[in-house]
Structures are given as structure tokens and as C-alpha cells.
PDB file of N, CA and C in Angstrom:
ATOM      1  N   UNK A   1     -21.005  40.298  -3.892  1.00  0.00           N
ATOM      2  CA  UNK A   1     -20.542  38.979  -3.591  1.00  0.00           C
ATOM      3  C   UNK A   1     -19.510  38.560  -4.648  1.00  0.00           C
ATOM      4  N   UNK A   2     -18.174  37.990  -4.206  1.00  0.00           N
ATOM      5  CA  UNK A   2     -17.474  37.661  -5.230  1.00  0.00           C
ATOM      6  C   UNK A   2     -17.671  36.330  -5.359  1.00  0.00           C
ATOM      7  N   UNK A   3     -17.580  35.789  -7.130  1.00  0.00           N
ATOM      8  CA  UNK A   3     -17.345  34.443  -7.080  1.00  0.00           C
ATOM      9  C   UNK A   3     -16.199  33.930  -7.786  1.00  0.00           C
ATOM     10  N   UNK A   4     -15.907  32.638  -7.196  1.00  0.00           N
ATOM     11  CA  UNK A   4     -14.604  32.140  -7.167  1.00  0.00           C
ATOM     12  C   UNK A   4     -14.957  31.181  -8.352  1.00  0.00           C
ATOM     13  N   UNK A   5     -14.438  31.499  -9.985  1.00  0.00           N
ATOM     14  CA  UNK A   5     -14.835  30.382 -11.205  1.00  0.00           C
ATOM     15  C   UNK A   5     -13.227  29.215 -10.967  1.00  0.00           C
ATOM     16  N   UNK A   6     -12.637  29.202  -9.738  1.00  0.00           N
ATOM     17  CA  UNK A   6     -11.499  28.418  -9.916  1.00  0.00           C
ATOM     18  C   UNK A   6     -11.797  26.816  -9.322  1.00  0.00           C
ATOM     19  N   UNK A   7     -11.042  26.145  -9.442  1.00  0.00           N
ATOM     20  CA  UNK A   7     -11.637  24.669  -9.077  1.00  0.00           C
ATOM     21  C   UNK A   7     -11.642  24.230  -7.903  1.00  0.00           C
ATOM     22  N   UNK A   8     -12.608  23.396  -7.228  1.00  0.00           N
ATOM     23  CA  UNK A   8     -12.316  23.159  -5.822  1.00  0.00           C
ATOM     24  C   UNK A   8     -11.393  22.484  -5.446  1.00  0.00           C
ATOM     25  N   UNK A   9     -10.774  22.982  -4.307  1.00  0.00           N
ATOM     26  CA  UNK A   9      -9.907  21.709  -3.826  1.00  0.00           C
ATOM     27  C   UNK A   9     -10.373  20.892  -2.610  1.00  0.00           C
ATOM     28  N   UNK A  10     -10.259  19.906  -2.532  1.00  0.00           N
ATOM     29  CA  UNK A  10     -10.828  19.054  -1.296  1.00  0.00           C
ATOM     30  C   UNK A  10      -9.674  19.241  -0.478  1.00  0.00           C
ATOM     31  N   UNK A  11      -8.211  19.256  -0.758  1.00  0.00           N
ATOM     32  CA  UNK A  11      -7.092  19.101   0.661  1.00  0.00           C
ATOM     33  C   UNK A  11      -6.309  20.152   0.157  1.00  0.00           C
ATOM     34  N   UNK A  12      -6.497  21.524   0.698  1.00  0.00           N
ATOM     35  CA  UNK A  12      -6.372  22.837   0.574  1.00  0.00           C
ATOM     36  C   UNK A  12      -4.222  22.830   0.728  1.00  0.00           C
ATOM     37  N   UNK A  13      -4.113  22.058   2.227  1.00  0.00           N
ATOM     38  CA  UNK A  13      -3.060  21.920   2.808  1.00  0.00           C
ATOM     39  C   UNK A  13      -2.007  21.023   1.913  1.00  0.00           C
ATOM     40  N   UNK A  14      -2.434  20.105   0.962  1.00  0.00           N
ATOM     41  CA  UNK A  14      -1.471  19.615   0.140  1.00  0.00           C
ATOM     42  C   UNK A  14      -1.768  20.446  -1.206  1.00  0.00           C
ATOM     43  N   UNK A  15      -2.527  21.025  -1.430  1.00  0.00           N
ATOM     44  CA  UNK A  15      -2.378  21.850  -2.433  1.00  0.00           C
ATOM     45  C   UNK A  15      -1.665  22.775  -2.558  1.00  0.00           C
ATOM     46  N   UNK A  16      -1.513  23.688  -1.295  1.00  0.00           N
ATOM     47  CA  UNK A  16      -0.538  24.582  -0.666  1.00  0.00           C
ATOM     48  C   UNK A  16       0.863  24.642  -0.803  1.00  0.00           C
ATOM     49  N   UNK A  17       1.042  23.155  -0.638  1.00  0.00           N
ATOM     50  CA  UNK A  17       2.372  22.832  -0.365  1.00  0.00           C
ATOM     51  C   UNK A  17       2.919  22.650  -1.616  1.00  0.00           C
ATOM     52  N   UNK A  18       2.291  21.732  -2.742  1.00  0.00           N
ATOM     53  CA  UNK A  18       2.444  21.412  -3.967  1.00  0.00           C
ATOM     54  C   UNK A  18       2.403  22.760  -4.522  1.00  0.00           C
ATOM     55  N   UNK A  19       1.808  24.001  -4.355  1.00  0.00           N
ATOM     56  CA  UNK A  19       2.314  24.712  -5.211  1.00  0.00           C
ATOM     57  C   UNK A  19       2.942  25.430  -4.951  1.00  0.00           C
ATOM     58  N   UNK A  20       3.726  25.467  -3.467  1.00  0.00           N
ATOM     59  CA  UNK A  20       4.950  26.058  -2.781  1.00  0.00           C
ATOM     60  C   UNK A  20       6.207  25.277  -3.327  1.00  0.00           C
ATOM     61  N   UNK A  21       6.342  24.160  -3.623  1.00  0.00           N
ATOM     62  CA  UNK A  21       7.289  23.521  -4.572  1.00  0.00           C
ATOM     63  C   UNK A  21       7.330  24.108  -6.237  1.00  0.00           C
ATOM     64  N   UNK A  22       6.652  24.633  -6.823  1.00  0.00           N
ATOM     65  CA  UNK A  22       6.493  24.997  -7.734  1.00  0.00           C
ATOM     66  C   UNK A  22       6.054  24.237  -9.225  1.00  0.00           C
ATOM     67  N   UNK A  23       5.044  23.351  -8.547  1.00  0.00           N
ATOM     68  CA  UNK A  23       4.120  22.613  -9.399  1.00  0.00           C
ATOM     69  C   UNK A  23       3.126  23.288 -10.291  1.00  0.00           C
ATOM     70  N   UNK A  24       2.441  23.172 -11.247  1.00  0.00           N
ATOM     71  CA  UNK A  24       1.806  24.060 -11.857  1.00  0.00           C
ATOM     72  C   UNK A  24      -0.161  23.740 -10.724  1.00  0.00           C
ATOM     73  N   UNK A  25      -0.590  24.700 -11.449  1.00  0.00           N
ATOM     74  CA  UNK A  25      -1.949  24.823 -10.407  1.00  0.00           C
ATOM     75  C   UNK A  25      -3.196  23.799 -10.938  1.00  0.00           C
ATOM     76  N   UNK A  26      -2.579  23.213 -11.941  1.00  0.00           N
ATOM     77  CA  UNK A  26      -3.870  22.212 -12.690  1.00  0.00           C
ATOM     78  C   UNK A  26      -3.459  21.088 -12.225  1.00  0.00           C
ATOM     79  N   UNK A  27      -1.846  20.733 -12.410  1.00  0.00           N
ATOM     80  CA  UNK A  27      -1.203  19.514 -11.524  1.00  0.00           C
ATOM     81  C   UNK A  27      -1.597  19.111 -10.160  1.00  0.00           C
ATOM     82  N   UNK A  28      -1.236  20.383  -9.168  1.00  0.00           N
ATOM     83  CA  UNK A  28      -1.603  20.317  -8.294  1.00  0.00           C
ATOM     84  C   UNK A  28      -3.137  20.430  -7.755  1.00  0.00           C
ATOM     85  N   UNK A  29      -3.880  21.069  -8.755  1.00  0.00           N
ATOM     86  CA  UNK A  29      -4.712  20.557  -7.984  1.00  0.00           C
ATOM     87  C   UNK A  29      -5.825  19.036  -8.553  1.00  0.00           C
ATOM     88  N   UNK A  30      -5.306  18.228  -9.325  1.00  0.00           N
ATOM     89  CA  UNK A  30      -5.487  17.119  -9.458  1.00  0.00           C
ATOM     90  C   UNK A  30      -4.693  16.537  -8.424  1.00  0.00           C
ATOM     91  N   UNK A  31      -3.984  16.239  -7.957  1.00  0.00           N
ATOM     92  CA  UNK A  31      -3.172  15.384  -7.429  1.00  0.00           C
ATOM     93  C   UNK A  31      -4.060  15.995  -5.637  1.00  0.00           C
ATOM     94  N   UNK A  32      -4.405  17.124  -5.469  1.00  0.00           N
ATOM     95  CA  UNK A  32      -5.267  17.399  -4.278  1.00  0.00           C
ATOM     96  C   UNK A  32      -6.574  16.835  -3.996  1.00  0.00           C
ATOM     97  N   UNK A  33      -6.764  16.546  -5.475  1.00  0.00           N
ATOM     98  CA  UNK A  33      -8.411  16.449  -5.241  1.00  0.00           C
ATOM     99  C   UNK A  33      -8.514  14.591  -5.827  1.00  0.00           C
ATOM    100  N   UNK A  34      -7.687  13.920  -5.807  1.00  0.00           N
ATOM    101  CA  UNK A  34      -7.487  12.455  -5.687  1.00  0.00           C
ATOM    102  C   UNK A  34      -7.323  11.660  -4.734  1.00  0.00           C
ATOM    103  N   UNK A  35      -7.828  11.011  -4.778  1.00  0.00           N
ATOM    104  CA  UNK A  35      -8.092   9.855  -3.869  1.00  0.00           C
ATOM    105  C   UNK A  35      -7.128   9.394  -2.982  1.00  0.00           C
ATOM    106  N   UNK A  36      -7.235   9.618  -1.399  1.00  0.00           N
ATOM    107  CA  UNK A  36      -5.593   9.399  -0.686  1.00  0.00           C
ATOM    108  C   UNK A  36      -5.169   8.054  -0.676  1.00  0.00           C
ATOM    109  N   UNK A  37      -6.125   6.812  -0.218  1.00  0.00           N
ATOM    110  CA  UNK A  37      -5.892   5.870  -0.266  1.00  0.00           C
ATOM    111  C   UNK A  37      -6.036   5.172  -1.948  1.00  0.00           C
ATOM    112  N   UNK A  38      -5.222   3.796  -1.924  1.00  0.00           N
ATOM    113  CA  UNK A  38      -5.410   3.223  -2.975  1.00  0.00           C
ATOM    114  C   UNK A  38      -6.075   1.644  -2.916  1.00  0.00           C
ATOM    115  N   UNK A  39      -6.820   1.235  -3.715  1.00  0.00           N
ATOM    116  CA  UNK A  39      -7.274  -0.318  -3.637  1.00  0.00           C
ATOM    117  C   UNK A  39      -6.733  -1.031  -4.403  1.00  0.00           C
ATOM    118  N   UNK A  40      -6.854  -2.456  -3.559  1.00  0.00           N
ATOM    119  CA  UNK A  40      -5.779  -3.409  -4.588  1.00  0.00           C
ATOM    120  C   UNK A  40      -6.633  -4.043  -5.925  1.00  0.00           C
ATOM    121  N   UNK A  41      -6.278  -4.515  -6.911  1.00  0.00           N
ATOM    122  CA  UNK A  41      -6.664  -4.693  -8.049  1.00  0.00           C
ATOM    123  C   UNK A  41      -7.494  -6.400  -7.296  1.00  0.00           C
ATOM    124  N   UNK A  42      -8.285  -6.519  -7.774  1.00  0.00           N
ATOM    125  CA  UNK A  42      -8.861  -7.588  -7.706  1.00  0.00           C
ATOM    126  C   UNK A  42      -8.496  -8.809  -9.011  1.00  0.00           C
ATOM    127  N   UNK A  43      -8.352  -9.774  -8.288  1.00  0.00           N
ATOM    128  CA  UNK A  43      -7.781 -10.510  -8.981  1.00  0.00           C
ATOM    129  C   UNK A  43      -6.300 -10.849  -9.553  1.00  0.00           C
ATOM    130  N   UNK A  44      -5.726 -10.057  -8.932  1.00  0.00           N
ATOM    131  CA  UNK A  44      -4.198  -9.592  -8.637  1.00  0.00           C
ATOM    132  C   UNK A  44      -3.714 -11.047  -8.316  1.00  0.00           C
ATOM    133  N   UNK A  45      -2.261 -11.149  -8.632  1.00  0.00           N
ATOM    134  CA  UNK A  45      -1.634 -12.320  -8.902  1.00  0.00           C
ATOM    135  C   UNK A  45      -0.897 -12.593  -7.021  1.00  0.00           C
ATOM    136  N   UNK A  46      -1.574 -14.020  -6.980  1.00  0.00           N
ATOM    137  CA  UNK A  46      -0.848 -14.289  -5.855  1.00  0.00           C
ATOM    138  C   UNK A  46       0.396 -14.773  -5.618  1.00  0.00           C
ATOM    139  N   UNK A  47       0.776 -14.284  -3.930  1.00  0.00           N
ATOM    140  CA  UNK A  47       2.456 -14.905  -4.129  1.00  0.00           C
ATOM    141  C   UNK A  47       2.673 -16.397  -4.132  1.00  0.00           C
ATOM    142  N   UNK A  48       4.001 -16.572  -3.991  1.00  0.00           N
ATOM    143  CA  UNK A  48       4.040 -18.035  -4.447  1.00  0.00           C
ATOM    144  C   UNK A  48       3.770 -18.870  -2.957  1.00  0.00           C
ATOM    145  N   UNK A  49       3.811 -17.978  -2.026  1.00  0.00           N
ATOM    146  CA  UNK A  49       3.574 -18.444  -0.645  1.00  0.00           C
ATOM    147  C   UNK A  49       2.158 -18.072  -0.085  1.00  0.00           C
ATOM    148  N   UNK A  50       1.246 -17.589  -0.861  1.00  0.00           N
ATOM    149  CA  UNK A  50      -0.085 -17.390  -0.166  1.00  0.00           C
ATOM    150  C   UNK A  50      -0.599 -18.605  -0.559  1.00  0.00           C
ATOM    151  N   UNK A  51      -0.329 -19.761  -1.763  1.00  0.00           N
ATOM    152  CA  UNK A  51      -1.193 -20.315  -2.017  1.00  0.00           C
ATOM    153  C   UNK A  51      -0.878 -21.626  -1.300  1.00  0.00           C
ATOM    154  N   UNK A  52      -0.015 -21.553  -0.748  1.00  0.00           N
ATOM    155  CA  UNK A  52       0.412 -22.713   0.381  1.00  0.00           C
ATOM    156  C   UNK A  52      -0.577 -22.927   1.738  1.00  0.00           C
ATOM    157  N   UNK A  53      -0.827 -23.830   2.328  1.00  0.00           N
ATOM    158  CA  UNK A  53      -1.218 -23.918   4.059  1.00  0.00           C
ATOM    159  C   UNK A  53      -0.383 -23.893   4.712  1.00  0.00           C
ATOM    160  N   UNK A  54      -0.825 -23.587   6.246  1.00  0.00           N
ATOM    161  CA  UNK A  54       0.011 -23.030   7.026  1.00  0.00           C
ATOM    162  C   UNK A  54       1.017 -24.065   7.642  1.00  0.00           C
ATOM    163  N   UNK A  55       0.622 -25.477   7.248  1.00  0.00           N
ATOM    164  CA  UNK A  55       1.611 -25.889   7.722  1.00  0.00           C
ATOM    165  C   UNK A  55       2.820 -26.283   6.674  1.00  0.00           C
ATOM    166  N   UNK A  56       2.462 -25.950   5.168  1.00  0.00           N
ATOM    167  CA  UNK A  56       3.398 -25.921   4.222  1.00  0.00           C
ATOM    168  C   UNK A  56       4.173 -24.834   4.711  1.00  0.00           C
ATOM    169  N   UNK A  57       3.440 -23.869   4.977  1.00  0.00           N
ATOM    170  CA  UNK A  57       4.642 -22.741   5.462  1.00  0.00           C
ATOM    171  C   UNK A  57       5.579 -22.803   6.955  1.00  0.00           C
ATOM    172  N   UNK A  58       5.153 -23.522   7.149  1.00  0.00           N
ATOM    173  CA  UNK A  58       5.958 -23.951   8.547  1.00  0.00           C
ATOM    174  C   UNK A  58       6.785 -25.086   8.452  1.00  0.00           C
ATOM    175  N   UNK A  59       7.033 -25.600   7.641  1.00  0.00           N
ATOM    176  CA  UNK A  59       8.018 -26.422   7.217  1.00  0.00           C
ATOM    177  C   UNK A  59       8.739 -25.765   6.621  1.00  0.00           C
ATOM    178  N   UNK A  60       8.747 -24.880   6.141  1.00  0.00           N
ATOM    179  CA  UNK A  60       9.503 -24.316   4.874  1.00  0.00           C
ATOM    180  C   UNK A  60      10.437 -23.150   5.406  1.00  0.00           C
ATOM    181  N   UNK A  61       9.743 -22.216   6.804  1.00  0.00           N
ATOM    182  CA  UNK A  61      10.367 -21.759   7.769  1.00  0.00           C
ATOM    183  C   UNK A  61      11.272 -22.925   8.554  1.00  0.00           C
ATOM    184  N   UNK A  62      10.598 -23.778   8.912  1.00  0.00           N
ATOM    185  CA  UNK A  62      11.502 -24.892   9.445  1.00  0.00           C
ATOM    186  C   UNK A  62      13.084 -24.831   9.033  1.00  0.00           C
ATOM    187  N   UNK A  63      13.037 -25.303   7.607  1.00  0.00           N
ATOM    188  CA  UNK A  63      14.206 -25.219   6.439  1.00  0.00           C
ATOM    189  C   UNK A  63      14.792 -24.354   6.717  1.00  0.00           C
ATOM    190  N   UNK A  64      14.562 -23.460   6.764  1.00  0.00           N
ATOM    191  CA  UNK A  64      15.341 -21.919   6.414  1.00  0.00           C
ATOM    192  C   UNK A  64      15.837 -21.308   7.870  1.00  0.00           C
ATOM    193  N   UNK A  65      15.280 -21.823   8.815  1.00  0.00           N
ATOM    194  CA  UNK A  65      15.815 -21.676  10.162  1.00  0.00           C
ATOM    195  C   UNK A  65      15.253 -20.263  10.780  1.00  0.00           C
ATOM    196  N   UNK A  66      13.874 -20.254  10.307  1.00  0.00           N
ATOM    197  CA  UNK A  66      12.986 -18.993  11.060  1.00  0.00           C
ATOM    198  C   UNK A  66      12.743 -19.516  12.481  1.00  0.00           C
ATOM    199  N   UNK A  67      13.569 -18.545  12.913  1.00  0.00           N
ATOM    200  CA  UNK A  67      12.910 -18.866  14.843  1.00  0.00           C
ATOM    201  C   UNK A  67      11.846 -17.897  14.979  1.00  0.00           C
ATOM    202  N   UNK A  68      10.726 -18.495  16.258  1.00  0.00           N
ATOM    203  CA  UNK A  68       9.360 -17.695  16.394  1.00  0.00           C
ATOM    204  C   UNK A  68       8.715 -18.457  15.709  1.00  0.00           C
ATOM    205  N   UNK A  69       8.736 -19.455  15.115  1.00  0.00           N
ATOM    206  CA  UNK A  69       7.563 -19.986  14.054  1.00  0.00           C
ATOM    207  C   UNK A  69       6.527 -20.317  14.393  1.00  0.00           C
ATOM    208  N   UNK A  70       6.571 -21.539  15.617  1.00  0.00           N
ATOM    209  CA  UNK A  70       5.400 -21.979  16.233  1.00  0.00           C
ATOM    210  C   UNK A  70       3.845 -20.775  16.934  1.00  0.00           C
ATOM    211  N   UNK A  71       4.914 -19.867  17.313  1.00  0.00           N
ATOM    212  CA  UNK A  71       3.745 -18.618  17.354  1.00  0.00           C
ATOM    213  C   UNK A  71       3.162 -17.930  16.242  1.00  0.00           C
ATOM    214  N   UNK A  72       3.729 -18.154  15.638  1.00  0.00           N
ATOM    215  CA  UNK A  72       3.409 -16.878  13.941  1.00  0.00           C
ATOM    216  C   UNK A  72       1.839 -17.325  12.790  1.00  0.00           C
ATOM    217  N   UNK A  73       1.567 -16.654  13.308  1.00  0.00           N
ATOM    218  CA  UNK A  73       0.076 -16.797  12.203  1.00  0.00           C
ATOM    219  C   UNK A  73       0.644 -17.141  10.769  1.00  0.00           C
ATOM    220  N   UNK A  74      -0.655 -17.485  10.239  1.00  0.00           N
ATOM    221  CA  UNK A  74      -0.158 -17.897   8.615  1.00  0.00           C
ATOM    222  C   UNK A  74       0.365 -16.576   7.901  1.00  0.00           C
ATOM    223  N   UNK A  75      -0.266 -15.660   8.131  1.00  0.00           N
ATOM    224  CA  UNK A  75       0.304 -13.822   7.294  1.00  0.00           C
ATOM    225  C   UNK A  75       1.924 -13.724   7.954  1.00  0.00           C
ATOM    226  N   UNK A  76       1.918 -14.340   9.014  1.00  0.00           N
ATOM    227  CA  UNK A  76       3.053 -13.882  10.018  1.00  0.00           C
ATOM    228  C   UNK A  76       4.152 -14.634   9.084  1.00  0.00           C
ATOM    229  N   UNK A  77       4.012 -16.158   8.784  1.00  0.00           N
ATOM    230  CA  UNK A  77       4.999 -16.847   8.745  1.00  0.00           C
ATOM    231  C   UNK A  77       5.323 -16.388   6.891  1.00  0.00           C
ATOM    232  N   UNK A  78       4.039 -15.794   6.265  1.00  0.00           N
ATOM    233  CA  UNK A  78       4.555 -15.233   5.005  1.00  0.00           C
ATOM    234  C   UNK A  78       5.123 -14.380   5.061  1.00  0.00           C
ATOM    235  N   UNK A  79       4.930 -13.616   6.304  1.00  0.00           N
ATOM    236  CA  UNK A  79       5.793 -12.248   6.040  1.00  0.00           C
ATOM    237  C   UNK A  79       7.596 -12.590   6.139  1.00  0.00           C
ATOM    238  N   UNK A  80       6.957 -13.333   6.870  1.00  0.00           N
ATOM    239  CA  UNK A  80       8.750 -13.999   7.546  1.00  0.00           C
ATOM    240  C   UNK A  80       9.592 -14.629   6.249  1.00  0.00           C
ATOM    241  N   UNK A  81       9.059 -15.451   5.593  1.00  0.00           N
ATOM    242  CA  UNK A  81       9.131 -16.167   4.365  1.00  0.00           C
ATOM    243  C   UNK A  81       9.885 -14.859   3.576  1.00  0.00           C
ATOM    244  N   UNK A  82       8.772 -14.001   3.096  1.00  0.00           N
ATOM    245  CA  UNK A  82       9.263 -13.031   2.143  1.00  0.00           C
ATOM    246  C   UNK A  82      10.660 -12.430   2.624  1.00  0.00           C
ATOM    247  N   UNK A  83      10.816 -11.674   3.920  1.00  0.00           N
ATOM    248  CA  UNK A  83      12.078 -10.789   4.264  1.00  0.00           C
ATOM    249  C   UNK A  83      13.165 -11.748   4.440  1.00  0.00           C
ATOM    250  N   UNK A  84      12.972 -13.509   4.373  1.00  0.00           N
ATOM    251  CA  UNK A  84      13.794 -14.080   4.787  1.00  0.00           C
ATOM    252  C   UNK A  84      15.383 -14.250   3.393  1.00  0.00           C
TER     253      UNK A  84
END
């Protein structure tokens, strides 16, 4: 029986690839065996438009001449806010 003293990888297929680029094999396989998604920091600083109500934000679209407003959820009308 052979045994394998090398490290596991959990995502074989990005490991693969990472060391088909020519990453080293300790790099890569940290960066394989990490966590895909990320979480947001708690307590993280809010924008200057989350801490508003929705109808502060709908005035403020008002101003700025966002059409669609009256339909747009409160996330909606921040999003609008921000790209505006």
C-alpha cells in the first residue's frame, strides 16, 4: 500500500490549475484548501445612505432625478443612490 505524506487538498481542480500557472505547491495549495466564500466583518462601517429611511432616500433620488423610484425597495433606491 502506498502512502501519500503530502497535504490534502480539498479543490484538487484549482489546485491543478494554480500549479499549471506556475505557483509554488505550498502556495497553491493553501489558497486550495481556503475558504471560497468570504464573510463580512461585523460591525463594519455603514454607508452614508443605509442609515437613512426610505423615504429620506426617496427624496434624495427625487433630487437627483432617479426615474423608477416609486417602485424601488429601500436596497434598490441605495443601490441607485450609490451608481448615481
Amino acid at each position: 500500500m502506498m502512502v501519500d505524506h503530502g497535504p490534502q487538498i480539498k479543490n484538487d481542480d484549482q489546485y491543478d490549475a494554480l500549479r499549471d500557472e506556475g505557483m509554488s505547491k505550498q502556495k497553491a495549495a493553501r489558497i486550495a484548501n481556503s475558504n471560497t466564500h468570504k464573510t463580512a466583518v461585523k460591525g463594519g462601517k455603514a454607508s452614508k445612505y443605509e442609515l437613512r429611511t426610505k423615504k429620506q432616500l426617496y427624496n434624495k433620488a427625487k433630487e437627483l432625478g432617479i426615474s423608477g423610484r416609486s417602485k424601488m425597495s429601500k436596497q434598490g433606491l441605495i443601490n441607485a443612490l450609490r451608481e448615481h
